[in-house]
């Protein structure tokens, strides 16, 4: 096993990350270093193992081999809720909201977790109203003030994603892992969310899986290209987009 | 940031999202129910009413787990029945007062709930349900074989001693009010659990478990907590029932009892506050009035259940709530 980096600028790091499903290696031997304060993109053709990689890093899947460290601490054995409690919050490919709760309640669920009284079953939920002010501020940040009392299920796709980001920000995470934040979005929404991601990246580290290459080009500081479960290339957009192996992998994938 | 559409009108505007309004409606309904039940012994046979109350609590406790926790147990008879046996045994053999036997019954169900719950929540869906069923059958076996349960006879002629050792409440008409207070207090506690910060997290877990985990919630703890709460309250129902009928029997722990509580909850409306109470009232009434049909009762019950599920999947109260566009 390779030595884990102790560079304080590296926030999240993976070494030799491997996930095998019945002998098929979805992710094999991936090394990844995400630097503090950057937007790091994970790209690659379909089936490259991006989402699997993501699920491994947040421990929604258990790696077959390899280690993951966060701020120098080995987190390979931690369950997903504990990773979240360390300040690493992930999003999901399909929008992750609580559908039959209002936008306000969605954000409040996240605020409530930090407040630490969520086991209180003998108190009235009126105590949660003290969180409304902060929740409304967060909704305002993503332009959802008018929807505070709308159940999430009735909101448009783009707004659900915005709500998801507001909910994530409620936890004030140090690091965000965004799984295809622009997937399935209308063009106007893409710009809106891209601007939002840019804005929230201040003082935070972001790792995102994204298909939309123009978004990747404009947002990310560093790119890791995956293909067939392995790291194919790394660097900034200019570097990786010129890499012949990357071009080939992408063109090859169009035959799918 | 620009908003591309207007605030949705129609459906959203019609459903009040102000939880305060719904809360007031619920409290008013609870008050009406309490008054009705307080005067009901003037019109109905008290033992019948007490049976309705015990099953209403049993169904409400079950609904806490299924309707609000999203977990289907097919072994709730284990909690109801074990509490019934302990309540009957302690009242008869140890000679404890009614409130003590109810508490001891509830504690037994709670301990059993911790054991069954911590094993069952390791799996989800049908697998979880099967674990609860298997463990409940083991409890049934213990009830059948253990020396203190009276085997096929059960524990009969359980005395109703003085409440707190001083208040004589033995006659049915007096004992009724003891049952009414226990059941109402427990049902109100369930209402509070559902509408608490804890209840809000339960709702989030039910709606999107993966997201709740990703926000840092240790969901297994919440699932176990609601499982144990449900088991304990089912125990309160079972322990009280043993004192009502002055009997603990194998029927209380048999798997059909687990099935009956599912039926009551679904018929009344799972995930509603008043559904389990209505469902329990309906099923107990049917059993009572059709008792002369003998074995046909189960067939009639089955037909009603099938029709109910086919016609109104949300249950009786669920469908009323839909009509009046308010959560009930």
mmCIF file with all atom_site columns, C-alpha atoms in Angstrom, chain B residues 285-301 304:
data_model
loop_
_atom_site.group_PDB
_atom_site.id
_atom_site.type_symbol
_atom_site.label_atom_id
_atom_site.label_alt_id
_atom_site.label_comp_id
_atom_site.label_asym_id
_atom_site.label_entity_id
_atom_site.label_seq_id
_atom_site.pdbx_PDB_ins_code
_atom_site.Cartn_x
_atom_site.Cartn_y
_atom_site.Cartn_z
_atom_site.occupancy
_atom_site.B_iso_or_equiv
_atom_site.pdbx_formal_charge
_atom_site.auth_seq_id
_atom_site.auth_comp_id
_atom_site.auth_asym_id
_atom_site.auth_atom_id
_atom_site.pdbx_PDB_model_num
ATOM 1  C CA . UNK B 1 285 ? -67.395 -4.002  16.597 1.00 0.00 ? 285 UNK B CA 1
ATOM 2  C CA . UNK B 1 286 ? -67.587 -6.433  13.684 1.00 0.00 ? 286 UNK B CA 1
ATOM 3  C CA . UNK B 1 287 ? -66.143 -9.243  15.791 1.00 0.00 ? 287 UNK B CA 1
ATOM 4  C CA . UNK B 1 288 ? -68.653 -8.526  18.536 1.00 0.00 ? 288 UNK B CA 1
ATOM 5  C CA . UNK B 1 289 ? -71.769 -8.204  16.436 1.00 0.00 ? 289 UNK B CA 1
ATOM 6  C CA . UNK B 1 290 ? -70.954 -11.046 14.087 1.00 0.00 ? 290 UNK B CA 1
ATOM 7  C CA . UNK B 1 291 ? -69.788 -13.342 16.878 1.00 0.00 ? 291 UNK B CA 1
ATOM 8  C CA . UNK B 1 292 ? -72.888 -15.471 16.323 1.00 0.00 ? 292 UNK B CA 1
ATOM 9  C CA . UNK B 1 293 ? -71.616 -16.373 12.849 1.00 0.00 ? 293 UNK B CA 1
ATOM 10 C CA . UNK B 1 294 ? -68.749 -18.276 14.489 1.00 0.00 ? 294 UNK B CA 1
ATOM 11 C CA . UNK B 1 295 ? -65.924 -19.062 12.121 1.00 0.00 ? 295 UNK B CA 1
ATOM 12 C CA . UNK B 1 296 ? -67.563 -16.927 9.451  1.00 0.00 ? 296 UNK B CA 1
ATOM 13 C CA . UNK B 1 297 ? -66.363 -13.803 11.271 1.00 0.00 ? 297 UNK B CA 1
ATOM 14 C CA . UNK B 1 298 ? -62.897 -14.239 9.826  1.00 0.00 ? 298 UNK B CA 1
ATOM 15 C CA . UNK B 1 299 ? -64.341 -14.598 6.336  1.00 0.00 ? 299 UNK B CA 1
ATOM 16 C CA . UNK B 1 300 ? -66.475 -11.473 6.747  1.00 0.00 ? 300 UNK B CA 1
ATOM 17 C CA . UNK B 1 301 ? -63.399 -9.671  8.093  1.00 0.00 ? 301 UNK B CA 1
ATOM 18 C CA . UNK B 1 304 ? -64.238 -6.250  4.299  1.00 0.00 ? 304 UNK B CA 1
#
